[in-house]
Amino acid sequence: MSDIPQEVLYGTVQTARGTKLHATKPPREKAFLVGSELTGDRSPWPAEDSLAELALLVDTADIDVVGQTFQRLKHPFSQYFIGPGKVHEIAALKETLQYDLVIFDDELTPGQTRNLEETLKTRVLDRTTIILDIFARHARTREGRIQVELAQYKHLLPRLRRQWTHLERQAGGGGGSAGGVVGLRGPGETQLEVDRRLVSKRIAQLEEHIKDIHAQREVYRERRRRTGIQVVAIVGYTNAGKSTLLNAMAGPSVRAEDRLFATLDPTTRQVTTPRGTQFLLTDTVGFIQKLPTELVVSFRATLEEIADADLILHVLDITHKNADQQTQTVLETLKQLGIEQTPMLTVLNKIDKLQGVDQAEVSGMAEALGLPSDFVAVSAQQGWGIDQLARRIEQMLERQMTTLRAYLPYRRADLLQLWRQRGVVTSEEYDGDGVVVEGRIPEELLPLIRGATSS
Ligand SMILES: Nc1nc2c(ncn2[C@@H]2O[C@H](COP(=O)(O)OP(=O)(O)OP(=O)(O)O)[C@@H](O)[C@H]2O)c(=O)[nH]1
Ligand SMILES: [Mg+2]
């Protein structure tokens, strides 16, 4: 439903000798980017860095960037967001830059978009639209698609335009049927109203689907909880290396790419630590500054997976120029999602890019970012520090378990095995009929063990 062309292959070319077939892509559209820096804004992102990130997003959406500008503002102007002088400057650049569209780094109101399009005589998009477009391309599962579609329609609804004024005029004059939309239109009803009604109906349908997904996930989570297996969720800024880390810990299978939002749908894999403890590791959608509200709301089902985890791994690319801003964005987003209570382990990734930097310097970098000193430094790509990370995960999960001493009859050897996999066994004393086991165990398994003891 996006108005950005999909990556369509066309124009198969065959050489005279018939040796090679090759496909070419349609020419990419050219965009001019516009950023802003609001004085007194609490956002830690400098406008240039935010614009650089927008350029990456735009590239991911298969659009070329031909120029950019930004303006410092006390507050956004209601007419165009930026000042009218700046708008005319951008209009004057069209001749030389030949841009096809103008993309704003800030979310525009429907009215601002309309005013800008009229004055600039070109299509105007904002960061939100671009992010929604990327999400739509990358969603693979039914659940992911439904969530993105819902977000897109919610974004679209207030932005539906009156593109059918000619029909409207006819209808207003005589009423009744007009044009080729008979059946869809009631007397005097405008196409805009019909569109609005259709979109609202679709939103209601999608919300129903999401409710079902939510219910299904709840059932799944409940079933999982009863097995006592602990869940570790990887969170972090987009492109921090979350999927690479999942692959490093669980064996490759998830697509890791140098693209923003390569991952959308949560992937969960079982990991067994060197000690033999099993846990589930979930990789999910990355965070980004100015994440559209529609997306956060629509991705509730996905984000609930994070809220339900026993431990959060906060992965960050310590080598990124904006590691500071990215960290703040991630922590702020977790707060907005109400996820503050879950224990968190900070993972500094990509340390292979810090050749020649010693451990004390890495600690200094972490401290400067306000990160906890008990971080683990890794290179998910090179596999460095992964064993140490596994040990730290074991320790942190163990801390949340309950200490227990129980007598298990021999016929329940399966429970001893389960205890070893899900918890920690510190001692086993055998007698004629069974074994006295001591250790720590997830709370969810207590009833199971106690039941076996008393039976
Ligand atoms: N040098 C280096 N590159 C890494 C490391 N880990 C990940 N990368 C690269 O960083 C890029 C992003 O990695 P991903 O694992 O896709 O990142 P992600 O956090 O899952 O990103 P999204 O799913 O897009 O949010 C890829 O090009 C990886 O190869 C690392 O330890 N060192
Ligand atoms: Mg990923």
CSV table of N, CA and C in Angstrom, one decimal, residues 18 60 66 109 169 208 240 258 269 312 361 367 376 395 418 447:
chain,number,residue,atom,x,y,z
A,18,GLY,N,24.1,-14.2,-26.6
A,18,GLY,CA,23.3,-15.0,-25.8
A,18,GLY,C,23.9,-15.6,-24.6
A,60,THR,N,17.7,2.3,2.6
A,60,THR,CA,17.1,1.0,2.9
A,60,THR,C,15.7,0.9,2.1
A,66,VAL,N,19.7,13.1,-2.7
A,66,VAL,CA,20.5,14.1,-3.6
A,66,VAL,C,20.8,15.4,-2.9
A,109,THR,N,2.2,16.8,10.4
A,109,THR,CA,0.7,16.6,10.5
A,109,THR,C,0.2,16.5,9.0
A,169,ARG,N,-18.4,17.0,-6.7
A,169,ARG,CA,-19.1,18.1,-7.2
A,169,ARG,C,-20.4,17.6,-7.9
A,208,GLU,N,-8.9,-6.9,15.5
A,208,GLU,CA,-9.5,-8.2,15.9
A,208,GLU,C,-8.4,-9.3,15.8
A,240,ALA,N,22.6,-3.0,15.8
A,240,ALA,CA,23.5,-3.2,16.8
A,240,ALA,C,24.2,-4.6,16.8
A,258,ASP,N,23.7,-5.7,7.1
A,258,ASP,CA,24.0,-4.3,7.4
A,258,ASP,C,22.9,-3.4,6.9
A,269,ARG,N,15.1,-19.1,19.8
A,269,ARG,CA,15.9,-20.4,19.7
A,269,ARG,C,16.3,-20.9,21.1
A,312,ILE,N,16.9,-9.4,30.2
A,312,ILE,CA,17.1,-8.7,28.9
A,312,ILE,C,18.6,-8.5,28.6
A,361,GLU,N,40.2,0.9,28.7
A,361,GLU,CA,39.6,2.0,27.8
A,361,GLU,C,38.2,1.6,27.5
A,367,GLU,N,31.6,3.6,30.9
A,367,GLU,CA,31.3,4.6,32.0
A,367,GLU,C,30.8,5.9,31.4
A,376,VAL,N,29.3,-7.1,29.5
A,376,VAL,CA,30.2,-8.1,28.9
A,376,VAL,C,30.5,-7.5,27.5
A,395,GLN,N,24.5,-17.1,35.4
A,395,GLN,CA,24.5,-16.6,36.7
A,395,GLN,C,23.3,-15.7,37.0
A,418,LEU,N,15.5,-32.7,34.3
A,418,LEU,CA,14.8,-31.4,34.0
A,418,LEU,C,15.5,-30.3,34.9
A,447,PRO,N,6.1,-26.6,42.0
A,447,PRO,CA,5.0,-27.5,42.2
A,447,PRO,C,5.3,-28.9,41.7
